[in-house]
Amino acid sequence: MSRIETPMRIESAETIVTSPGRNFVTLRITTADGVTGLGDATLNGRELAVESYLRDHVVPLLIGRDAARIEDTWQYLYRGAYWRRGPVTMAAIAAVDTALWDIKAKAAGMPLYQLLGGASRSGALAYGHASGRDVPELLDSIRAHLDAGYRAIRVQTGIPGLDSVYGVAASAAGDGERYDYEPARRTPLPVEESWDTRAYLRHVPSVFEAVRNEFGPELPLLHDGHHRMTPIQAARLGKAVEPYDLFWLEDATPGEDQAALRLIRQHTTTPLAIGEVFNSVHDYTTLLTERLIDYVRSAVTHTGGVTAMKKLLDLAAVYGAKSGIHGPTDISPVGMAAALHLDLAIHNFGIQEYMRHDPRTLEVFRTSYTFTDGLLHPGENPGLGVELDDGAAARFPYEAAYLPVNRLLDGTVHDW
Ligand code: GCO
Ligand code: MG
């Protein structure tokens, strides 16, 4: 590609690593006429690998390129690396792609969702994370989330006999304003948790029974299995919770085994969601073409950005699957905003995960998205609608953090 002299020429690109409550990696691209775009490149627990990939291998390729050529840049970075896919590569490509969309939408003077086809709905239904170490604490957490405006709730609880379990806040349920569960810990080695799938399978149906008894049939309820079951165990859980009408059962089995979903699907009508650890449309081909899942869980941040997510979600639409874009607090407000623009524009929107960010995070990332009556909206600012405050970012230096490692009660390493 020849270097060009246009106002949209990429003048500079820089990575910003900051830790306002947790670590985030952001790419900022600036054009010759001073338009800036942001992209999220945060890969929880492996942040500096993406930062190096961007700084050492991608930024030098961007300088002088035409910022307007988003598809060409995506293909150049994807095909041009020779090495395909993988979370580090795809998070880096995602950051570039998202930043270029931010620039294009700012240059057009429009919020990004307008460039994606305009709004298909007035807002994106969000689900919040309720949790409790036991059922009474969980019910309190659900009440707090309802009071905070959520209209769909993810339900995770402690399991009798296990000390700490994925998705359950260590402290009391909180005020529902913000979910205080942050699994990455700033320890020299990963924290180790313990797991017993049989205890989990015995407990979970009774939890959903209690929740339905308390809150009635209408409230959409979700649950995350976090990759811990075998296919036959997942099939059993899916059947057991059918009376409680889940919105979805997420990550029932480890995602890379696409064929496993065939077995689960044969046995249960509980809707299935998967894909937060995927990074490419190719991770979904069996799942979508065979109609084995109902919801696509990829993050914009980890799946090659807005360009790749739009293609993935369009493929999902062909096979009747909807979006459920990954939105935990380890997706930065930049990645979150990108998700919201897609949520508003695509036809096959399903639901949007929304854990509120730590207030320190929102000091660094100035957002314009809103949460009203259970619906998220990306706002009307041109571009993504997020700005990064460098001074605030500098106040929160990077600190290494790891996600937990999981072991069965006999010490065998298990999926976390
Ligand atoms: C979710 C996810 C998260 C992940 C986290 C890992 O459904 O939101 O499972 O809680 O564990 O994003 O980085
Ligand atoms: Mg999950």
PDB file of N, CA and C in Angstrom, residues 219-260:
ATOM      1  N   LEU A 219     -39.407 -12.645  34.855  1.00  0.00           N
ATOM      2  CA  LEU A 219     -38.042 -12.101  34.834  1.00  0.00           C
ATOM      3  C   LEU A 219     -37.089 -13.010  34.050  1.00  0.00           C
ATOM      4  N   PRO A 220     -36.431 -12.483  33.005  1.00  0.00           N
ATOM      5  CA  PRO A 220     -35.433 -13.306  32.304  1.00  0.00           C
ATOM      6  C   PRO A 220     -34.258 -13.632  33.240  1.00  0.00           C
ATOM      7  N   LEU A 221     -33.939 -14.931  33.346  1.00  0.00           N
ATOM      8  CA  LEU A 221     -32.858 -15.394  34.216  1.00  0.00           C
ATOM      9  C   LEU A 221     -31.810 -16.101  33.373  1.00  0.00           C
ATOM     10  N   LEU A 222     -30.550 -15.825  33.663  1.00  0.00           N
ATOM     11  CA  LEU A 222     -29.454 -16.415  32.902  1.00  0.00           C
ATOM     12  C   LEU A 222     -28.523 -17.136  33.867  1.00  0.00           C
ATOM     13  N   HIS A 223     -27.726 -18.050  33.326  1.00  0.00           N
ATOM     14  CA  HIS A 223     -26.753 -18.737  34.175  1.00  0.00           C
ATOM     15  C   HIS A 223     -25.518 -19.093  33.351  1.00  0.00           C
ATOM     16  N   ASP A 224     -24.353 -18.981  34.009  1.00  0.00           N
ATOM     17  CA  ASP A 224     -23.069 -19.255  33.351  1.00  0.00           C
ATOM     18  C   ASP A 224     -22.447 -20.509  33.966  1.00  0.00           C
ATOM     19  N   GLY A 225     -22.287 -21.556  33.166  1.00  0.00           N
ATOM     20  CA  GLY A 225     -21.653 -22.786  33.646  1.00  0.00           C
ATOM     21  C   GLY A 225     -20.131 -22.698  33.634  1.00  0.00           C
ATOM     22  N   HIS A 226     -19.600 -21.674  32.967  1.00  0.00           N
ATOM     23  CA  HIS A 226     -18.165 -21.396  32.933  1.00  0.00           C
ATOM     24  C   HIS A 226     -17.328 -22.618  32.589  1.00  0.00           C
ATOM     25  N   HIS A 227     -17.757 -23.332  31.554  1.00  0.00           N
ATOM     26  CA  HIS A 227     -16.957 -24.377  30.876  1.00  0.00           C
ATOM     27  C   HIS A 227     -16.641 -25.590  31.752  1.00  0.00           C
ATOM     28  N   ARG A 228     -17.430 -25.861  32.794  1.00  0.00           N
ATOM     29  CA  ARG A 228     -16.958 -26.860  33.752  1.00  0.00           C
ATOM     30  C   ARG A 228     -17.532 -28.247  33.575  1.00  0.00           C
ATOM     31  N   MET A 229     -18.601 -28.369  32.767  1.00  0.00           N
ATOM     32  CA  MET A 229     -19.298 -29.657  32.666  1.00  0.00           C
ATOM     33  C   MET A 229     -18.825 -30.458  31.469  1.00  0.00           C
ATOM     34  N   THR A 230     -19.039 -31.769  31.531  1.00  0.00           N
ATOM     35  CA  THR A 230     -18.910 -32.604  30.340  1.00  0.00           C
ATOM     36  C   THR A 230     -20.211 -32.435  29.549  1.00  0.00           C
ATOM     37  N   PRO A 231     -20.248 -32.861  28.298  1.00  0.00           N
ATOM     38  CA  PRO A 231     -21.491 -32.715  27.533  1.00  0.00           C
ATOM     39  C   PRO A 231     -22.682 -33.401  28.205  1.00  0.00           C
ATOM     40  N   ILE A 232     -22.488 -34.568  28.741  1.00  0.00           N
ATOM     41  CA  ILE A 232     -23.641 -35.286  29.319  1.00  0.00           C
ATOM     42  C   ILE A 232     -24.084 -34.617  30.626  1.00  0.00           C
ATOM     43  N   GLN A 233     -23.132 -34.075  31.374  1.00  0.00           N
ATOM     44  CA  GLN A 233     -23.511 -33.328  32.587  1.00  0.00           C
ATOM     45  C   GLN A 233     -24.286 -32.062  32.206  1.00  0.00           C
ATOM     46  N   ALA A 234     -23.820 -31.410  31.149  1.00  0.00           N
ATOM     47  CA  ALA A 234     -24.507 -30.187  30.702  1.00  0.00           C
ATOM     48  C   ALA A 234     -25.913 -30.516  30.217  1.00  0.00           C
ATOM     49  N   ALA A 235     -26.038 -31.631  29.519  1.00  0.00           N
ATOM     50  CA  ALA A 235     -27.364 -32.053  29.048  1.00  0.00           C
ATOM     51  C   ALA A 235     -28.286 -32.259  30.249  1.00  0.00           C
ATOM     52  N   ARG A 236     -27.743 -32.876  31.292  1.00  0.00           N
ATOM     53  CA  ARG A 236     -28.548 -33.125  32.492  1.00  0.00           C
ATOM     54  C   ARG A 236     -28.967 -31.816  33.155  1.00  0.00           C
ATOM     55  N   LEU A 237     -28.038 -30.870  33.260  1.00  0.00           N
ATOM     56  CA  LEU A 237     -28.395 -29.587  33.880  1.00  0.00           C
ATOM     57  C   LEU A 237     -29.441 -28.860  33.029  1.00  0.00           C
ATOM     58  N   GLY A 238     -29.224 -28.844  31.725  1.00  0.00           N
ATOM     59  CA  GLY A 238     -30.183 -28.175  30.839  1.00  0.00           C
ATOM     60  C   GLY A 238     -31.587 -28.718  31.034  1.00  0.00           C
ATOM     61  N   LYS A 239     -31.693 -30.050  31.125  1.00  0.00           N
ATOM     62  CA  LYS A 239     -33.017 -30.665  31.356  1.00  0.00           C
ATOM     63  C   LYS A 239     -33.569 -30.297  32.726  1.00  0.00           C
ATOM     64  N   ALA A 240     -32.700 -30.338  33.722  1.00  0.00           N
ATOM     65  CA  ALA A 240     -33.161 -30.104  35.100  1.00  0.00           C
ATOM     66  C   ALA A 240     -33.699 -28.695  35.295  1.00  0.00           C
ATOM     67  N   VAL A 241     -33.174 -27.722  34.549  1.00  0.00           N
ATOM     68  CA  VAL A 241     -33.635 -26.337  34.757  1.00  0.00           C
ATOM     69  C   VAL A 241     -34.724 -25.928  33.761  1.00  0.00           C
ATOM     70  N   GLU A 242     -35.149 -26.851  32.913  1.00  0.00           N
ATOM     71  CA  GLU A 242     -36.218 -26.488  31.955  1.00  0.00           C
ATOM     72  C   GLU A 242     -37.457 -25.898  32.640  1.00  0.00           C
ATOM     73  N   PRO A 243     -37.896 -26.430  33.776  1.00  0.00           N
ATOM     74  CA  PRO A 243     -39.091 -25.841  34.399  1.00  0.00           C
ATOM     75  C   PRO A 243     -38.919 -24.371  34.783  1.00  0.00           C
ATOM     76  N   TYR A 244     -37.682 -23.894  34.883  1.00  0.00           N
ATOM     77  CA  TYR A 244     -37.458 -22.530  35.366  1.00  0.00           C
ATOM     78  C   TYR A 244     -37.200 -21.557  34.216  1.00  0.00           C
ATOM     79  N   ASP A 245     -37.326 -22.057  32.984  1.00  0.00           N
ATOM     80  CA  ASP A 245     -37.376 -21.198  31.797  1.00  0.00           C
ATOM     81  C   ASP A 245     -36.210 -20.205  31.735  1.00  0.00           C
ATOM     82  N   LEU A 246     -34.991 -20.735  31.655  1.00  0.00           N
ATOM     83  CA  LEU A 246     -33.826 -19.842  31.574  1.00  0.00           C
ATOM     84  C   LEU A 246     -33.797 -19.114  30.230  1.00  0.00           C
ATOM     85  N   PHE A 247     -33.307 -17.889  30.267  1.00  0.00           N
ATOM     86  CA  PHE A 247     -33.049 -17.136  29.026  1.00  0.00           C
ATOM     87  C   PHE A 247     -31.914 -17.822  28.270  1.00  0.00           C
ATOM     88  N   TRP A 248     -30.865 -18.201  29.044  1.00  0.00           N
ATOM     89  CA  TRP A 248     -29.814 -19.055  28.469  1.00  0.00           C
ATOM     90  C   TRP A 248     -29.009 -19.748  29.543  1.00  0.00           C
ATOM     91  N   LEU A 249     -28.403 -20.838  29.113  1.00  0.00           N
ATOM     92  CA  LEU A 249     -27.345 -21.510  29.869  1.00  0.00           C
ATOM     93  C   LEU A 249     -26.070 -21.259  29.068  1.00  0.00           C
ATOM     94  N   GLU A 250     -25.119 -20.601  29.730  1.00  0.00           N
ATOM     95  CA  GLU A 250     -23.903 -20.150  29.026  1.00  0.00           C
ATOM     96  C   GLU A 250     -22.729 -21.082  29.301  1.00  0.00           C
ATOM     97  N   ASP A 251     -21.891 -21.252  28.295  1.00  0.00           N
ATOM     98  CA  ASP A 251     -20.626 -21.991  28.430  1.00  0.00           C
ATOM     99  C   ASP A 251     -20.790 -23.253  29.265  1.00  0.00           C
ATOM    100  N   ALA A 252     -21.711 -24.090  28.826  1.00  0.00           N
ATOM    101  CA  ALA A 252     -21.956 -25.335  29.558  1.00  0.00           C
ATOM    102  C   ALA A 252     -20.727 -26.230  29.508  1.00  0.00           C
ATOM    103  N   THR A 253     -20.060 -26.256  28.358  1.00  0.00           N
ATOM    104  CA  THR A 253     -18.857 -27.086  28.193  1.00  0.00           C
ATOM    105  C   THR A 253     -17.746 -26.212  27.614  1.00  0.00           C
ATOM    106  N   PRO A 254     -16.485 -26.685  27.674  1.00  0.00           N
ATOM    107  CA  PRO A 254     -15.404 -25.883  27.072  1.00  0.00           C
ATOM    108  C   PRO A 254     -15.686 -25.634  25.595  1.00  0.00           C
ATOM    109  N   GLY A 255     -15.571 -24.377  25.186  1.00  0.00           N
ATOM    110  CA  GLY A 255     -16.079 -23.939  23.897  1.00  0.00           C
ATOM    111  C   GLY A 255     -15.383 -24.527  22.687  1.00  0.00           C
ATOM    112  N   GLU A 256     -14.105 -24.906  22.830  1.00  0.00           N
ATOM    113  CA  GLU A 256     -13.381 -25.316  21.629  1.00  0.00           C
ATOM    114  C   GLU A 256     -13.900 -26.627  21.060  1.00  0.00           C
ATOM    115  N   ASP A 257     -14.622 -27.394  21.861  1.00  0.00           N
ATOM    116  CA  ASP A 257     -15.178 -28.661  21.377  1.00  0.00           C
ATOM    117  C   ASP A 257     -16.582 -28.397  20.824  1.00  0.00           C
ATOM    118  N   GLN A 258     -16.632 -27.909  19.600  1.00  0.00           N
ATOM    119  CA  GLN A 258     -17.934 -27.502  19.031  1.00  0.00           C
ATOM    120  C   GLN A 258     -18.895 -28.676  18.944  1.00  0.00           C
ATOM    121  N   ALA A 259     -18.394 -29.864  18.613  1.00  0.00           N
ATOM    122  CA  ALA A 259     -19.274 -31.024  18.418  1.00  0.00           C
ATOM    123  C   ALA A 259     -19.975 -31.418  19.721  1.00  0.00           C
ATOM    124  N   ALA A 260     -19.382 -31.046  20.874  1.00  0.00           N
ATOM    125  CA  ALA A 260     -20.001 -31.388  22.165  1.00  0.00           C
ATOM    126  C   ALA A 260     -21.406 -30.818  22.274  1.00  0.00           C
TER     127      ALA A 260
END
